[in-house]
Amino acid sequence: MVTETDGEAAQKQHRMSQWKQIQQLEIRLLEHVDYLYDDNFPMDIRQGLSSWIESRDWDIAANDESMAVVLFTDLLSQLDQVRSQEQNFLQRHNMKIIQQQLQMKYMTNPALMARVISTCLKEERRILSSACMQEQGPLEKSLQNSVASERQKNMDNRVGIIRTSVQLMDQAVKYIGDMQEDFDFRYKTLQSQDAPRNPEVMKQEITRLQEMLNRLDFKRKEILSKMGVVIKEIDDLMTSQLNPELQDWKRRQQIAAIGGPLVTGLDQLQSWFTLTAQSLFQIKHQLDKLVELVVKVTYESDPIPLQKPQMEERINYLIYHLIKSSFVVEKQPCMATHPQKPLIIKTGVQFTTKVRLLVKLPEVDYQLKVKTTFDKDLPPGRVRQFFILTNNTKAMDIEDYSNGCLSVEFRHLQLKEKKYINGTKGSEGLLSVTEELHSLSFEACFTVQGLTIDLETSSLPLVVISNVSQLPGGWASVMWYNLLTDEPRNLAFFGNPPRATWSQLSEVLSWQFSTVADRGLNKAQLNMLGEKLLGQHASCSDFQVSWSKFSKENIPGKSFSFWMWLDSILELIKKHLLPVWKEDSIMGFVSKEMERALLKDRESGTFLLRFSESHLGGITFTWVERDHNGDVKFNSVEPYTKSRLSALPLADIMRDYKVISDGVVPESPLKFLYPDIPKDEAFGLLYNSLPSKAYPYIPSTLIPISQLRSRPIATPISCQSPEPPMTPREFDMLSEQLCFDIETMSSPYSD
């Protein structure tokens, strides 16, 4: 948990807008923020409309067309206001240009704008969360290295040099053409002269023509040599940098899919791919021009006919493989109902995916159609099989907002399980349903400049479920696969799944909390999780965790696995505890031993909130009190689960919680949130306001009540046990003191 000074700092941070917090980050993290903003969502808008943007729910709008239309219209209106108030003429002009660009990009698809803004805000929160961590995890560090600006600068430089070289070769080819025309004119002029000429003059003319031919031969060899050098440079660029950059992007896409840093750089990749392709097409055109020159003038040992076939074959090979590798899955398959859990598909539920060609083609002979196929190559022994129920073919379109690339989005795909001859579906094999991996393939074929290219790519491995109860297990499989391998299509992965180190796994677990609740886990919380999963090995970051121990084996003495327990907590936070979690008021993961160590020296009434270790999806609180002898007691309330938190929010429980003990008037034992934050200061902003006094009825509310009875103290440090319900006398007395509807929602329970 945070120290006192850290706690005060955290409170100030909560009162500060997200954008102001971003602006206070160190340069290293600001560079990551810079990657988020481009023409799709300029930083000028984020800056100028920061408060308005943060006050709108872009997550809902991303999946609600009508709400997206309203927010898009409001955003344009807000920009009008900002522009009208801007005094600087240049800034006002820039804002007008930005507004026009947004209208062109999103007028027909405002939900796309909502998704872009939602993604940027989420990534901002993830960056802020990582800034609060004491140190970054190994995966995040490696990803930062992979997008280092020096590498990008080097790539930009190499691509730029190649483009310049190709442009210079264009001029050289034109110069050779001019030389050849001059030679051709002189040669034909000499041939056309019928009258006898002075032998000396004739000899001089022939010598001049020979010199011109020698120079022409030299220039032809020179340009072919330069072409060979540039082709070799492009080959090396593709092998040593472009393909590794593409693989790096795909790896970052895997990590982003399981909650890691937002994947960026696809537009940059498209620029590199397109410029490289343009260079190859231009060289191919230059070679064709040289062949045309040969038709007019050729000679013995002419280098063009000798070198052209091999050079053309190499150019076509590079073009083919460059375009083929540029066919990527931009958006992995994902159900709209679970946007934070991609790669899990439920039968009968629509899902979306998108593919993109990173090369802007000069021409395509016909409309480029993409066909999707499910489970094209299943591993042997797989029984469950599925097919796409809806239309699985769609044409690629040019998208203005992505700088003119060809892409296609399949928005309404559905899966259905195949039935067999006896009418039954496939039975389960050796693997569980959530361990069976599937894939979605994409295929297309087209001809460009006489070259036929077959395109094929596939999604990352998918988990197919038939019931939402399988979702937690499916997500565990998705996390484990994408954490531990960069293989794009190892469908037999769970036949013998590798182990994960605790340092790897703990980082991914923290990301799950960042994704769901915009705040990851700190080192102390991760240490507690490590102790729960690894026991005495928790202090060893390199200790390896098996797939079975993480997801399949029950925790000793419990009826659920470690992941089921943790996933239930994530669901509880998402649906019932989000405001309190965001305020950093829930310590969450702390053992009972550590809990007592933290509370024992604190003032009476100091309490902390932690997640139940014995219940799935439960939260409890423990407070410390001292009797008249100064002896310490700890009281833990029975865990609150979703059924009880649906009736009364946690902040209101903290406000209204009362204890009745041996006929004493009920009072709240909760005074200070650990370490010493007054309860109302910690939760006050989250309280639901009571009905107005002008309301014609006597207000009523649910009051959480626990009953304690005095008993002899056996030890200085103890924890109260559950007691029977209140007596009728005690209930009558409580009713006289309070004009509320009382529900005994909780009783003391040692969790």
PDB file of C-alpha atoms in Angstrom, residues 89 100 119 167 295 351 421 456 473 525 691 745:
ATOM      1  CA  PHE A  89      -4.901  33.543 -36.908  1.00  0.00           C
ATOM      2  CA  GLN A 100     -12.561  19.591 -42.277  1.00  0.00           C
ATOM      3  CA  THR A 119      -8.426   3.674 -27.532  1.00  0.00           C
ATOM      4  CA  GLN A 167      14.976   8.845 -58.939  1.00  0.00           C
ATOM      5  CA  VAL A 295      14.763  -2.560 -80.041  1.00  0.00           C
ATOM      6  CA  PHE A 351     -17.619 -10.875 -34.402  1.00  0.00           C
ATOM      7  CA  ILE A 421     -24.121 -37.858 -39.755  1.00  0.00           C
ATOM      8  CA  GLU A 456      -2.858 -15.380 -47.615  1.00  0.00           C
ATOM      9  CA  GLY A 473     -10.987 -20.267 -19.237  1.00  0.00           C
ATOM     10  CA  GLN A 525      -0.076  -6.462  -4.546  1.00  0.00           C
ATOM     11  CA  PRO A 691     -33.202  12.195  -1.170  1.00  0.00           C
ATOM     12  CA  MET A 745     -26.610  -7.257   5.170  1.00  0.00           C
TER      13      MET A 745
END
